[in-house]
Structure formats: structure tokens, C-alpha cells
Coordinates of C-alpha atoms in Angstrom, one line a residue:
Chain T
M8 CA -33.6 -13.0 -21.3
G9 CA -34.9 -16.1 -21.6
D10 CA -36.9 -17.2 -18.5
P11 CA -38.0 -20.8 -18.6
D12 CA -40.1 -20.5 -15.4
L13 CA -43.5 -19.5 -15.0
N14 CA -44.3 -16.6 -13.7
P15 CA -46.7 -17.0 -10.5
A16 CA -48.4 -14.2 -11.2
E17 CA -49.9 -15.3 -14.3
Y18 CA -51.7 -18.6 -12.6
D19 CA -52.4 -17.0 -9.2
F20 CA -55.9 -17.7 -9.1
I21 CA -56.6 -16.4 -5.6
A22 CA -55.2 -13.0 -6.2
A23 CA -56.8 -12.4 -9.5
R24 CA -60.1 -13.4 -8.0
R25 CA -59.5 -10.7 -5.4
R26 CA -58.8 -8.3 -8.2
V27 CA -62.2 -8.8 -9.9
E28 CA -63.7 -8.8 -6.4
A29 CA -62.3 -5.5 -5.9
K30 CA -63.1 -3.7 -9.2
P31 CA -66.7 -2.1 -10.2
K32 CA -68.7 -4.3 -12.0
S33 CA -71.1 -1.6 -13.6
A34 CA -74.0 -2.1 -15.6
G35 CA -73.7 1.6 -17.0
E36 CA -72.6 3.2 -19.7
K37 CA -68.9 2.3 -20.7
L38 CA -68.0 4.5 -24.3
T39 CA -64.9 6.5 -24.2
S40 CA -62.2 7.4 -26.5
L41 CA -58.9 5.2 -27.5
E42 CA -56.9 7.4 -25.7
E43 CA -58.9 7.4 -22.3
A44 CA -59.6 3.5 -22.6
V45 CA -55.6 2.9 -23.2
G46 CA -54.9 5.3 -20.5
R47 CA -55.6 2.3 -18.1
V48 CA -52.7 0.3 -19.5
K49 CA -49.2 1.0 -17.3
D50 CA -45.7 -0.1 -18.3
G51 CA -44.8 -3.9 -17.3
D52 CA -48.5 -5.1 -17.8
H53 CA -49.2 -8.3 -19.4
L54 CA -51.8 -7.9 -22.4
S55 CA -53.9 -10.3 -24.0
V56 CA -54.9 -9.7 -27.7
G57 CA -58.2 -10.8 -28.9
G58 CA -58.7 -12.4 -32.2
C59 CA -56.2 -14.7 -34.2
L60 CA -53.6 -13.8 -36.5
F61 CA -54.8 -11.5 -38.9
S62 CA -58.4 -12.1 -37.7
R63 CA -60.4 -9.6 -35.6
T64 CA -57.3 -8.2 -34.1
P65 CA -57.8 -5.2 -32.2
L66 CA -55.5 -2.9 -33.8
A67 CA -56.8 0.4 -33.0
L68 CA -56.3 -0.3 -29.3
V69 CA -52.6 -1.9 -30.0
R70 CA -51.9 1.4 -32.1
E71 CA -52.9 3.6 -29.3
V72 CA -50.8 1.4 -27.1
L73 CA -47.8 2.2 -29.3
R74 CA -49.0 5.8 -29.3
Q75 CA -48.7 6.1 -25.5
R76 CA -45.1 4.3 -25.7
R77 CA -46.0 1.9 -23.0
R78 CA -42.8 -0.1 -22.4
A79 CA -41.7 -3.6 -20.7
L80 CA -45.1 -5.4 -21.8
T81 CA -45.7 -9.0 -22.3
L82 CA -47.9 -9.7 -24.9
S83 CA -50.0 -13.2 -25.1
R84 CA -51.9 -14.0 -28.3
N85 CA -52.7 -17.5 -29.8
L86 CA -51.2 -16.8 -33.1
T87 CA -49.3 -13.6 -33.3
C88 CA -49.2 -11.5 -36.7
T89 CA -48.1 -8.0 -37.4
E90 CA -49.5 -6.4 -34.4
G91 CA -46.5 -8.6 -32.3
E92 CA -43.9 -7.1 -35.0
L93 CA -45.3 -3.4 -34.4
L94 CA -45.0 -3.9 -30.6
M95 CA -41.5 -5.9 -31.2
A96 CA -39.9 -3.1 -33.4
A97 CA -41.3 -0.2 -31.4
G98 CA -39.6 -1.6 -28.3
A99 CA -42.7 -1.9 -26.3
V100 CA -42.8 -5.7 -25.4
S101 CA -40.0 -7.8 -23.7
R102 CA -41.8 -10.9 -23.7
V103 CA -44.1 -12.9 -26.2
V104 CA -46.2 -15.7 -25.0
T105 CA -47.8 -17.7 -28.4
A106 CA -48.1 -20.7 -30.1
W107 CA -46.9 -19.1 -33.5
M108 CA -45.9 -16.0 -35.0
S109 CA -45.7 -14.5 -38.6
I110 CA -48.2 -13.6 -40.9
G111 CA -48.8 -16.8 -43.2
L112 CA -47.8 -18.8 -45.5
P113 CA -47.1 -16.8 -48.6
W114 CA -45.2 -14.1 -46.9
G115 CA -42.6 -16.8 -45.1
V116 CA -41.2 -16.8 -41.8
S117 CA -41.3 -13.3 -40.1
K118 CA -38.1 -11.3 -40.5
I119 CA -39.0 -9.4 -37.2
L120 CA -39.7 -12.4 -35.1
R121 CA -36.3 -13.4 -36.2
H122 CA -34.7 -10.5 -35.5
Y123 CA -36.0 -9.7 -31.9
V124 CA -35.7 -13.2 -30.5
E125 CA -32.6 -14.3 -32.2
T126 CA -30.7 -11.2 -30.8
G127 CA -32.1 -11.7 -27.2
A128 CA -34.4 -8.7 -27.4
V129 CA -37.6 -10.1 -26.8
A130 CA -38.3 -13.6 -25.2
L131 CA -40.7 -15.6 -27.2
E132 CA -42.5 -18.1 -24.8
E133 CA -44.0 -21.2 -26.8
W134 CA -47.1 -22.9 -26.0
S135 CA -49.3 -25.1 -28.0
H136 CA -52.5 -23.5 -29.5
L137 CA -54.7 -25.7 -27.4
A138 CA -52.6 -25.4 -24.3
L139 CA -52.9 -21.3 -24.6
G140 CA -56.7 -21.8 -25.4
L141 CA -56.8 -23.7 -22.0
R142 CA -54.6 -21.3 -20.2
F143 CA -57.0 -18.5 -21.1
R144 CA -60.3 -20.9 -20.3
A145 CA -58.5 -22.0 -16.7
G146 CA -58.3 -18.0 -16.5
A147 CA -62.1 -17.7 -17.3
M148 CA -63.0 -20.3 -15.1
G149 CA -61.0 -19.0 -12.1
V150 CA -59.1 -22.0 -11.5
P151 CA -55.2 -22.5 -11.2
F152 CA -54.9 -25.1 -14.1
L153 CA -57.0 -27.3 -16.5
P154 CA -56.0 -31.1 -17.0
A155 CA -55.4 -31.9 -20.7
L156 CA -53.4 -34.4 -23.2
T157 CA -51.9 -32.2 -25.0
M158 CA -48.2 -30.7 -24.9
L159 CA -46.9 -34.1 -23.0
G160 CA -43.4 -35.4 -24.0
S161 CA -42.6 -32.6 -26.5
D162 CA -39.7 -30.0 -25.6
L163 CA -42.3 -27.3 -25.2
V164 CA -42.9 -28.4 -21.6
G165 CA -39.6 -26.9 -20.8
V166 CA -40.1 -23.9 -22.0
G167 CA -42.9 -22.4 -20.2
G168 CA -42.4 -24.7 -17.4
L169 CA -45.6 -26.9 -17.7
K170 CA -45.8 -29.4 -15.2
T171 CA -47.7 -32.7 -15.1
I172 CA -50.6 -34.1 -12.5
Q173 CA -51.6 -37.7 -11.9
D174 CA -55.2 -38.1 -12.7
P175 CA -56.3 -39.2 -9.0
Y176 CA -59.3 -41.7 -10.7
T177 CA -57.2 -43.6 -13.1
G178 CA -53.6 -42.8 -12.3
E179 CA -52.8 -41.6 -15.8
T180 CA -50.3 -38.7 -16.4
L181 CA -51.9 -35.5 -17.6
A182 CA -50.8 -32.0 -18.3
A183 CA -51.6 -29.4 -15.7
V184 CA -52.2 -26.3 -18.0
P185 CA -51.7 -23.3 -16.1
A186 CA -54.4 -20.7 -15.9
L187 CA -53.3 -17.3 -17.5
F188 CA -54.8 -14.4 -15.7
P189 CA -53.8 -11.3 -18.0
D190 CA -53.6 -7.6 -16.7
V191 CA -55.5 -6.2 -19.8
A192 CA -57.8 -7.6 -22.3
L193 CA -57.9 -5.9 -25.8
I194 CA -60.8 -7.2 -27.6
H195 CA -62.7 -6.0 -30.9
V196 CA -66.0 -7.4 -31.6
H197 CA -69.2 -6.8 -34.1
R198 CA -71.6 -5.2 -31.9
A199 CA -72.0 -3.8 -28.6
D200 CA -74.7 -1.6 -26.7
V201 CA -73.1 1.5 -24.8
F202 CA -73.1 -0.7 -22.0
G203 CA -70.7 -3.1 -22.9
N204 CA -72.4 -6.0 -23.9
C205 CA -70.8 -7.4 -26.8
Q206 CA -71.4 -9.7 -29.4
I207 CA -69.0 -11.4 -31.8
D208 CA -70.1 -12.8 -35.7
G209 CA -68.4 -15.8 -37.2
Y210 CA -65.6 -17.7 -35.4
P211 CA -65.1 -16.6 -31.7
H212 CA -61.6 -17.2 -31.4
M213 CA -60.6 -16.8 -27.7
D214 CA -61.9 -13.5 -26.8
A215 CA -64.7 -14.6 -24.5
D216 CA -62.5 -16.6 -22.3
I217 CA -59.7 -13.7 -22.6
A218 CA -62.0 -11.3 -21.4
R219 CA -63.2 -13.2 -18.3
A220 CA -59.7 -14.1 -17.5
A221 CA -58.1 -10.4 -17.5
T222 CA -58.7 -7.8 -14.8
T223 CA -59.3 -5.0 -17.1
V224 CA -61.2 -5.2 -20.2
L225 CA -60.9 -2.8 -23.2
V226 CA -63.1 -3.2 -26.1
T227 CA -63.6 -1.7 -29.6
T228 CA -66.7 -2.3 -31.6
E229 CA -67.5 -1.9 -35.3
E230 CA -71.0 -0.9 -34.4
I231 CA -73.1 0.4 -31.3
V232 CA -76.5 -0.8 -31.3
P233 CA -79.2 0.2 -29.0
E234 CA -79.8 -1.9 -26.0
E235 CA -82.9 -3.0 -27.3
E236 CA -81.2 -5.0 -29.9
T237 CA -79.0 -6.6 -27.3
R238 CA -82.3 -7.7 -25.6
R239 CA -83.8 -9.0 -28.8
Y240 CA -80.9 -11.5 -29.1
P241 CA -79.2 -12.0 -25.8
D242 CA -78.2 -15.4 -26.8
R243 CA -75.6 -13.4 -29.1
T244 CA -74.0 -11.7 -26.5
V245 CA -70.1 -13.4 -25.4
I246 CA -69.0 -10.8 -23.0
P247 CA -71.4 -9.4 -20.5
G248 CA -71.2 -5.4 -19.7
F249 CA -70.5 -5.8 -16.3
A250 CA -67.1 -7.6 -17.3
V251 CA -65.8 -4.4 -19.6
D252 CA -64.4 -1.6 -18.4
A253 CA -63.8 0.6 -21.4
L254 CA -65.6 0.6 -24.9
V255 CA -64.8 2.7 -28.2
H256 CA -66.5 2.8 -31.5
V257 CA -64.2 2.0 -33.9
P258 CA -65.3 0.9 -37.5
F259 CA -62.8 -1.0 -39.4
G260 CA -61.1 -1.4 -36.2
S261 CA -59.4 -4.1 -37.2
F262 CA -57.9 -3.2 -40.6
P263 CA -55.8 -3.9 -42.5
H264 CA -56.8 -7.5 -40.5
E265 CA -60.2 -9.0 -41.2
C266 CA -63.5 -8.9 -39.3
Y267 CA -65.7 -11.9 -40.3
G268 CA -68.4 -10.6 -42.6
L269 CA -67.6 -7.1 -42.7
Y270 CA -64.0 -6.9 -44.3
E271 CA -61.5 -9.3 -45.9
A272 CA -57.9 -9.0 -44.6
D273 CA -55.7 -6.8 -47.0
Y274 CA -53.2 -9.5 -48.7
D275 CA -51.9 -6.4 -50.8
H276 CA -51.0 -4.6 -47.7
F277 CA -49.0 -7.5 -46.3
A278 CA -47.1 -7.9 -49.1
E279 CA -46.3 -4.3 -49.4
Y280 CA -45.3 -4.3 -45.8
T281 CA -43.0 -7.5 -46.0
A282 CA -41.6 -6.2 -49.2
A283 CA -40.4 -3.1 -47.1
I284 CA -38.8 -5.5 -44.6
D285 CA -37.0 -7.6 -47.2
A286 CA -35.6 -4.7 -49.3
R287 CA -34.4 -2.6 -45.9
G288 CA -34.4 -5.0 -43.0
P289 CA -36.3 -4.9 -39.6
G290 CA -35.6 -0.9 -40.0
A291 CA -38.3 -0.8 -42.3
V292 CA -40.8 -1.3 -39.5
G293 CA -39.5 1.8 -38.0
D294 CA -40.9 3.7 -40.9
Y295 CA -44.2 2.1 -41.0
L296 CA -44.7 3.1 -37.3
E297 CA -43.9 6.6 -38.3
R298 CA -46.5 6.2 -41.3
Y299 CA -49.2 4.2 -39.7
V300 CA -49.0 4.6 -35.8
Y301 CA -47.2 7.8 -35.0
G302 CA -48.1 10.1 -37.6
P303 CA -51.7 10.2 -38.2
P304 CA -53.4 11.5 -34.9
A305 CA -56.9 9.4 -35.2
W306 CA -57.8 6.2 -36.3
T307 CA -59.9 7.6 -39.3
D308 CA -56.5 9.7 -40.6
Y309 CA -55.1 6.2 -40.6
L310 CA -57.7 4.6 -42.4
D311 CA -57.6 7.2 -45.1
L312 CA -53.9 6.1 -45.8
F313 CA -55.6 3.0 -47.3
G314 CA -58.3 4.9 -49.0
S315 CA -62.4 4.6 -48.9
E316 CA -61.7 2.4 -52.2
R317 CA -59.8 -0.4 -50.8
L318 CA -62.2 -0.3 -47.6
A319 CA -65.1 -0.8 -49.9
L320 CA -63.5 -3.5 -51.9
Q321 CA -62.5 -5.4 -49.1
A322 CA -65.9 -5.2 -47.6
K323 CA -67.3 -6.4 -50.5
R324 CA -65.0 -9.4 -50.5
A325 CA -66.3 -10.2 -47.2
R326 CA -69.7 -10.3 -48.1
E327 CA -69.1 -12.5 -51.0
L328 CA -67.3 -15.2 -49.0
T329 CA -69.9 -15.1 -45.6
R330 CA -73.2 -14.5 -47.6
Chain O
M1 CA -41.6 -34.0 -69.2
T2 CA -43.7 -35.3 -66.2
R3 CA -47.3 -34.9 -66.1
F4 CA -47.4 -33.4 -62.6
N5 CA -45.1 -31.4 -60.0
A6 CA -43.9 -32.1 -56.5
A7 CA -46.8 -30.4 -54.8
E8 CA -49.5 -32.0 -57.1
L9 CA -47.7 -35.5 -56.4
L10 CA -47.9 -34.6 -52.6
A11 CA -51.5 -33.5 -52.5
V12 CA -52.5 -36.7 -54.7
I13 CA -51.0 -39.3 -52.8
A14 CA -51.8 -37.6 -49.3
A15 CA -55.7 -37.4 -50.5
R16 CA -55.7 -41.1 -51.3
Q17 CA -54.4 -41.7 -47.4
L18 CA -58.0 -40.4 -46.3
R19 CA -61.0 -42.5 -45.9
D20 CA -64.7 -41.8 -46.4
D21 CA -66.7 -41.3 -42.8
T22 CA -63.8 -39.8 -40.9
A23 CA -62.7 -36.3 -39.9
V24 CA -59.6 -34.8 -41.0
F25 CA -57.7 -31.9 -39.1
A26 CA -55.8 -30.1 -42.0
G27 CA -53.8 -27.2 -42.3
V28 CA -53.6 -24.8 -45.2
G29 CA -51.7 -25.3 -48.6
V30 CA -51.1 -28.9 -49.7
P31 CA -53.0 -30.7 -46.6
L32 CA -56.3 -28.5 -47.1
L33 CA -56.1 -29.5 -51.0
A34 CA -55.8 -33.0 -50.4
A35 CA -58.5 -33.3 -47.8
A36 CA -60.7 -31.1 -50.4
L37 CA -59.6 -33.6 -53.1
A38 CA -60.5 -36.6 -51.2
K39 CA -63.9 -35.4 -50.4
R40 CA -64.7 -34.7 -53.8
R41 CA -63.1 -37.9 -55.3
H42 CA -63.6 -40.9 -52.8
A43 CA -64.6 -39.6 -49.4
P44 CA -67.9 -37.3 -49.7
R45 CA -68.5 -38.1 -46.1
L46 CA -65.2 -36.7 -45.0
T47 CA -65.3 -33.8 -42.3
M48 CA -62.5 -31.1 -42.4
V49 CA -61.8 -29.6 -39.2
I50 CA -59.6 -26.5 -39.3
E51 CA -57.3 -25.2 -36.2
G52 CA -59.2 -21.6 -36.5
G53 CA -62.6 -23.1 -35.0
I54 CA -64.2 -24.1 -38.1
I55 CA -65.7 -27.7 -39.1
G56 CA -66.9 -28.6 -42.4
P57 CA -66.0 -25.8 -44.7
Q58 CA -66.5 -25.9 -48.4
I59 CA -63.5 -24.3 -49.8
A60 CA -63.9 -21.9 -52.8
P61 CA -61.8 -22.6 -55.7
G62 CA -59.7 -19.9 -56.4
R63 CA -60.1 -18.0 -53.1
L64 CA -58.1 -20.7 -51.1
P65 CA -57.3 -19.4 -47.5
V66 CA -53.6 -18.7 -46.6
S67 CA -54.1 -19.1 -43.2
T68 CA -56.3 -21.2 -41.1
N69 CA -58.2 -18.2 -39.2
E70 CA -60.0 -16.3 -41.8
M71 CA -63.0 -16.1 -43.9
R72 CA -61.9 -18.3 -47.0
A73 CA -60.8 -21.2 -44.4
A74 CA -64.6 -20.5 -43.1
H75 CA -66.3 -20.5 -46.3
R76 CA -69.8 -22.3 -46.0
A77 CA -68.6 -24.1 -42.6
T78 CA -71.2 -26.0 -40.7
M79 CA -69.9 -25.2 -37.4
L80 CA -67.5 -22.5 -35.9
P81 CA -67.1 -23.6 -32.4
G82 CA -63.9 -21.8 -31.8
I83 CA -60.3 -22.7 -31.3
T84 CA -60.0 -24.3 -28.1
D85 CA -63.2 -26.2 -28.6
A86 CA -61.9 -27.3 -32.3
F87 CA -59.0 -29.0 -30.7
L88 CA -61.1 -30.2 -28.0
F89 CA -62.8 -32.3 -30.5
A90 CA -59.7 -34.1 -31.2
Q91 CA -58.9 -34.7 -27.4
R92 CA -62.3 -36.3 -27.1
G93 CA -61.5 -38.8 -30.1
F94 CA -63.6 -37.2 -33.1
V95 CA -60.7 -37.0 -35.2
D96 CA -59.2 -39.5 -37.2
V97 CA -56.3 -38.0 -39.2
G98 CA -54.3 -35.0 -38.6
F99 CA -52.1 -33.9 -41.7
M100 CA -48.9 -32.3 -40.6
G101 CA -45.5 -30.8 -42.4
G102 CA -42.4 -29.6 -40.5
A103 CA -39.0 -28.1 -40.9
Q104 CA -37.4 -31.2 -39.4
I105 CA -38.3 -34.8 -39.0
D106 CA -36.1 -37.4 -37.3
Q107 CA -36.2 -41.2 -37.2
Y108 CA -39.0 -41.5 -34.5
G109 CA -41.3 -38.9 -36.8
N110 CA -40.8 -36.1 -34.2
I111 CA -41.1 -32.7 -35.5
N112 CA -39.3 -29.4 -35.1
T113 CA -41.1 -26.1 -36.2
S114 CA -39.6 -24.0 -33.5
V115 CA -36.0 -23.5 -33.0
L116 CA -33.0 -24.4 -35.1
G117 CA -29.5 -24.8 -32.6
P118 CA -29.2 -26.3 -29.3
D119 CA -30.5 -23.5 -27.1
Y120 CA -34.3 -22.5 -27.5
W121 CA -33.6 -19.2 -25.9
H122 CA -30.8 -18.1 -27.9
P123 CA -31.9 -19.7 -31.4
K124 CA -29.8 -19.7 -34.5
V125 CA -32.9 -19.7 -36.4
R126 CA -36.3 -18.7 -34.9
L127 CA -39.2 -20.5 -36.7
P128 CA -42.7 -19.5 -36.3
G129 CA -43.3 -22.4 -33.7
T130 CA -45.9 -25.1 -33.0
G131 CA -49.4 -23.4 -33.8
G132 CA -51.8 -26.4 -33.4
A133 CA -49.1 -29.0 -34.7
N134 CA -48.4 -30.2 -31.3
D135 CA -52.1 -30.6 -30.3
I136 CA -52.6 -32.5 -33.5
A137 CA -49.5 -34.6 -33.3
S138 CA -50.8 -35.3 -29.3
L139 CA -54.4 -35.6 -30.0
C140 CA -55.7 -37.1 -33.1
R141 CA -56.0 -40.9 -33.5
E142 CA -53.6 -40.9 -36.3
V143 CA -51.0 -38.5 -37.8
I144 CA -50.0 -38.4 -41.3
I145 CA -46.8 -36.2 -42.3
V146 CA -46.8 -34.7 -45.8
T147 CA -43.7 -32.8 -47.0
P148 CA -41.0 -32.7 -49.8
H149 CA -38.2 -35.3 -49.2
E150 CA -35.1 -33.3 -48.2
K151 CA -31.9 -34.6 -46.6
R152 CA -31.7 -31.1 -44.4
R153 CA -35.4 -31.9 -43.2
F154 CA -35.0 -35.6 -42.4
V155 CA -32.4 -35.4 -39.8
E156 CA -31.0 -38.0 -37.4
R157 CA -32.3 -35.7 -34.4
V158 CA -34.2 -33.0 -34.5
D159 CA -33.1 -29.7 -32.8
F160 CA -36.3 -29.8 -30.8
V161 CA -39.3 -31.4 -30.3
T162 CA -42.0 -29.3 -31.0
S163 CA -44.6 -32.2 -32.1
P164 CA -44.0 -35.6 -30.4
A165 CA -44.4 -38.6 -32.6
W166 CA -42.6 -41.7 -31.0
L167 CA -40.1 -39.3 -29.1
R168 CA -37.1 -42.2 -28.5
G169 CA -39.2 -45.0 -29.7
D170 CA -39.8 -48.2 -27.3
G171 CA -42.8 -47.0 -25.4
A172 CA -41.6 -43.7 -24.8
R173 CA -44.6 -41.7 -26.3
R174 CA -47.1 -44.0 -23.8
A175 CA -44.7 -43.3 -20.9
A176 CA -44.9 -39.5 -21.5
G177 CA -48.7 -39.9 -21.3
L178 CA -49.6 -39.5 -24.8
L179 CA -51.7 -42.2 -24.8
F180 CA -53.4 -42.0 -28.2
G181 CA -52.5 -41.5 -31.7
G182 CA -48.8 -41.1 -33.1
V183 CA -47.6 -40.8 -36.7
S184 CA -48.4 -43.6 -38.9
R185 CA -47.0 -42.4 -42.4
V186 CA -45.0 -39.9 -43.9
V187 CA -45.9 -39.1 -47.5
T188 CA -43.2 -37.4 -49.3
T189 CA -42.1 -36.4 -52.8
L190 CA -40.2 -39.8 -52.8
G191 CA -42.4 -42.3 -51.3
I192 CA -44.2 -43.1 -48.4
L193 CA -42.7 -44.0 -45.3
G194 CA -43.6 -45.8 -42.2
F195 CA -42.4 -46.8 -38.9
E196 CA -41.3 -50.5 -37.4
P197 CA -44.1 -51.7 -34.8
D198 CA -41.4 -52.4 -32.0
S199 CA -38.7 -49.7 -32.5
K200 CA -40.9 -47.3 -34.1
R201 CA -38.1 -46.3 -36.4
M202 CA -38.8 -44.9 -39.9
R203 CA -38.7 -47.0 -42.6
I204 CA -39.7 -47.5 -46.4
E205 CA -42.7 -48.7 -47.1
A206 CA -43.6 -47.4 -50.7
T207 CA -41.7 -45.6 -53.7
H208 CA -43.1 -43.5 -56.1
P209 CA -43.1 -44.7 -59.6
G210 CA -39.0 -44.3 -61.0
V211 CA -38.0 -43.8 -57.3
S212 CA -35.5 -46.4 -56.0
A213 CA -35.3 -46.8 -52.5
D214 CA -31.6 -46.0 -52.6
V215 CA -32.7 -42.6 -53.8
I216 CA -34.8 -42.3 -50.6
R217 CA -31.6 -43.0 -48.7
Q218 CA -29.8 -40.8 -50.2
N219 CA -31.9 -37.9 -49.4
T220 CA -32.6 -39.0 -45.7
G221 CA -30.0 -37.7 -42.8
F222 CA -30.4 -41.0 -41.0
A223 CA -30.5 -44.7 -41.6
L224 CA -33.8 -45.9 -43.0
L225 CA -35.2 -49.5 -42.0
E226 CA -37.3 -51.3 -45.0
A227 CA -40.6 -52.9 -44.7
A228 CA -40.8 -56.8 -45.8
Q229 CA -42.2 -55.7 -49.2
I230 CA -41.4 -52.0 -50.6
E231 CA -44.5 -51.2 -52.8
T232 CA -44.6 -48.9 -55.9
T233 CA -47.4 -46.2 -55.7
E234 CA -49.5 -45.7 -58.5
P235 CA -48.9 -42.5 -60.0
P236 CA -51.7 -39.7 -60.1
S237 CA -54.1 -40.2 -62.8
D238 CA -55.3 -37.5 -65.1
D239 CA -58.9 -37.7 -63.1
E240 CA -57.1 -36.9 -59.8
L241 CA -54.8 -34.2 -61.2
E242 CA -57.6 -32.5 -63.1
M243 CA -60.0 -32.3 -59.9
L244 CA -57.1 -31.1 -57.9
R245 CA -56.2 -28.2 -60.5
S246 CA -59.6 -27.2 -60.4
L247 CA -59.3 -26.3 -56.7
D248 CA -56.5 -24.0 -57.2
P249 CA -57.0 -22.2 -60.5
E250 CA -54.3 -19.5 -59.2
R251 CA -51.8 -22.3 -58.5
R252 CA -51.2 -20.5 -55.1
F253 CA -50.4 -23.8 -53.2
L254 CA -49.4 -25.7 -56.5
G255 CA -46.8 -23.8 -57.8

């Protein structure tokens, strides 16, 4: 299952540029449904997921990918959390490209990560956090690689097939971190106008780079704002409308993960989720998928499982932390 | 009965390694507590840089972050540059110290947080991975490892070099293209270890009160060298402990 060699399609900057040249770059309206937006994802695609760990994860989009029963996907994300576990347990991904995977210190090493990687069901290709960030940035810049001083000398070099380059000016050895051009970017933002001009509050993570590197960009937003609002604060726009293919209005679109300033991550939910896995093994995620993914038809039905009280409490906690 | 536990000892000794007017890359848990303690106690002009793309946060006591990418880690920060750019500050040379931990540490200070077993693609145990550890080890001006001292952790050879320190010693780090930094010290629950300047093999430099060099050797899976003079550390003071405990009243990380 393990493939130590880079997939040339990931860093082929010429083909990636041709794909962007060939697609419409519309300044028109992008608003649509989750079903229609995610209908653009095909079996075997490389999906890059925005946010980081349990922060601003586009969970409504990930849930729809699962509901459409996509297969043989590659997932890339800088730090991978429960969304990666759900994609593994559903049999949707065969390869994960990441720097780290688990939920966080209090919940220990992910048993789902361990199960699917140790049995060989999923190949986990590990890059350093900065190297993966530079892979997206090289993609965003449309170049095949970026020089860097990281990842050299470690055994990570052999995992993803990182090559080195001699600096033509000083003669020093540099890491030539290859670009990553994903097929599809899944992104969740704080606000967008109907044309897909997107603004993010708080830490930006890698979303703006991922959106530029991908061929197809699917966005969910907490809030739809009037065009005038975008034009009043254009310096806040980090993804331009012409780069966005589909936009869906999904309040609490990251829950139970966090969205900066709007709602805090639900640690209690993580504890319930991991307790079920501790008690019943990886199969517990199958039950979770039935209850939270395949069962509730709409995202609002899904949010009802958490209840408005819990959502309001997490919103209050976020305001306290960012006020 | 001792006045402090292992986590408190680690946090206090780690905090003392930080100097004023510097910047430190700190992960969540004991390293973040150590940095916050240093800033409150003796290094008011210390800047914390956090992997989630966060500079200069003021961690709220009782609401400690469990990840480096959440609002608790960004509380009252001075800048949110993003993850890639936070690491690029380190690559540029702005970050003086990086704190690290690790599942396995070898005699040259290399760290494994990726896999146990000989075959990366078929691991006996899959661990979470590098996160930013490899970058911190590669890019900070100096790295300090902070870890419980256990024999299973201190191994002759790590199964996988996730984060490079001195590699196999003798200039190997420089030869690999790692021009800067490297691990200077390993702060453990038993003492402080350093590296012999030429061979870059780990050596005992200080023991905590009541711990002998022999005890350190017995809890280490490889032969340790010794510094010409082995110091004894000062135990955590009441003042240090009180300040540290006030940062984690829920004892989420202090146990």
C-alpha cells in the first residue's frame, strides 16, 4: 500500500496551470446547495481540507463527501483530526498526506489512525508542518517547488520523496519542497458575498494558499454578506470570487470543531466520541457515521443532535476568548 | 512527601532555561506552561510563538489550550500570521529557542514521533507524526527537549528520525544541509543532559536534588558521557511553584 514516490500529478505545475486556464473564472453568483457543490468531487480525487486540526474544518462539506459515498480519495491536510478518522472509517480515503493526526493531547494517540495505518488499509504520507504549508504555497504560486531549510537530514525525506537542490548562489544544500496542486479544495470561512469573495477572521491557517493551489474550490460560509460589505473592507478578502466554484451558506459549518470568534470546539463531544472508540474499538466510528453523517438528511438536522443550548454555550465561550 | 510532582519539576526547570529578550517556539502542555512561567517571573520581554500561526498570546489561566490551533492558544495574541509564516519567522532566525518532547530520543538527541518498528509503511505502532516538531528542530537557533526520563524513551537508536538533532554526530547535521541550530539541552525529570561538543553524544550535565548520575544511567537505554563537572539543580522554589500552579488551576497539564 505504501508508495514512497511522489505522484507527479501533485507537482506538475504546467498541467495545473492549464487546468486553471481552461476553467471559467466567473465574477457571477456561486451560491448553491451542499449536494450540488460536492457533486463536483469524483472518486480518486485529491481533496485538500482547509482549517487546521479542530479549527475551521469544513465539516459540512466533508459530511456531504461521505454522504455521496466517494471512494479512493487522497486527503491532504496540515493537521488531521476527526474528519480524517471519519473518512478512513467510511472507506473513502486510501491515502492521507499530513504532518500529524489525532485530536489532541487529552484524547491520546488516535486509535483510528493506528487501526487503519497499521493494518495497511490507508497509507499515511508524512511531511513536516512547514513543508506541507510550502507545498500549498508553491501550488498557490504556480511554481513546481520552493527552497527551504527544513526536513533535511530526517527520515521524512524518504517518505514523501523530497528532493534537495544546490543553491546556485552559495552552493548550500536546500530542500526543494514540491508543489501540491489538489483537485478540490474544501474551505470554511466566516463570511462571503454571493460571488464567493471570502473573508476569514482570526488565524488564517493555510486556506488562501490551498484555494489558489486547487483546481476546484468549494466553500461554506458562516454568513452571507451584501456585496457592499466586501467592497467596504476589501483588505479582509483572502479568497477572490473568481477562484471559487461553489459557495454554500452553512452556519455552524465546522461544528463540533471551532470557528474563531464564533464558537469554541466541543471538547465534551470529542470525549464522548473517543470514549465510544475506547469501549468498542474502531467499529464505534461506524455507529457514529450512521448517527451523525448518513442519518440526518440536512446539516440543520445534524446540528439538532447537539441541540441549540450546546451551540449557544460554545458561541458564548468563543466570544469570551476573542473579545 | 515531595513538594512538587514530575510535571511541575519539568516546567520550572524548563522555564529557567529561557532568557529575557528572546522568542520561544512552544507547544501545548508543559512547554507552554514553562514559557508562560518564564515570562511572568524572569523574562517579561519573552515572546511566545505558537505553531498554529500565533505570536505573543496571553494564555488565560484555567483556559489552557489543548492544541496549538485554537482560540485558547491565541488569547490576546499580538499577531496571527498563519502557520506557514509562523515557521518562516523561525527559518529567518527570529526564534531563539524551540521546546520539544518525543516518544523516542537517541544519544544524538534525534527524536521519533512517527512510527515504532523498522518499516515506515507497515508500522508496529503508528504515532501522530511530526506536526511542527521537525521544523522546530531544523529551524530554531537552539532546541531544548523537555521530557520525562524513562528508559523506553531514551533509546540507542530511534526507529525513525522525525526531528533531527545531531543525526549520527561528527558534523552530520551540517552535512545534511541543516546549517543552524540543534539540540543544546535535554531537561528531564532526573536532571539536565547536554552534548559533548565534538562527538555530539549525550552527556550528564546536572542532576536534580536527590538523584545520582547512576540513577540517570539506569534509566537511559544507551551509554551516557559525563561533563567534567556535574552540577546539582536548585529545586523549584515556593514562589515558582505558586506562580506555575496559578496558570493551571484545573491541573490539566500539571497532573
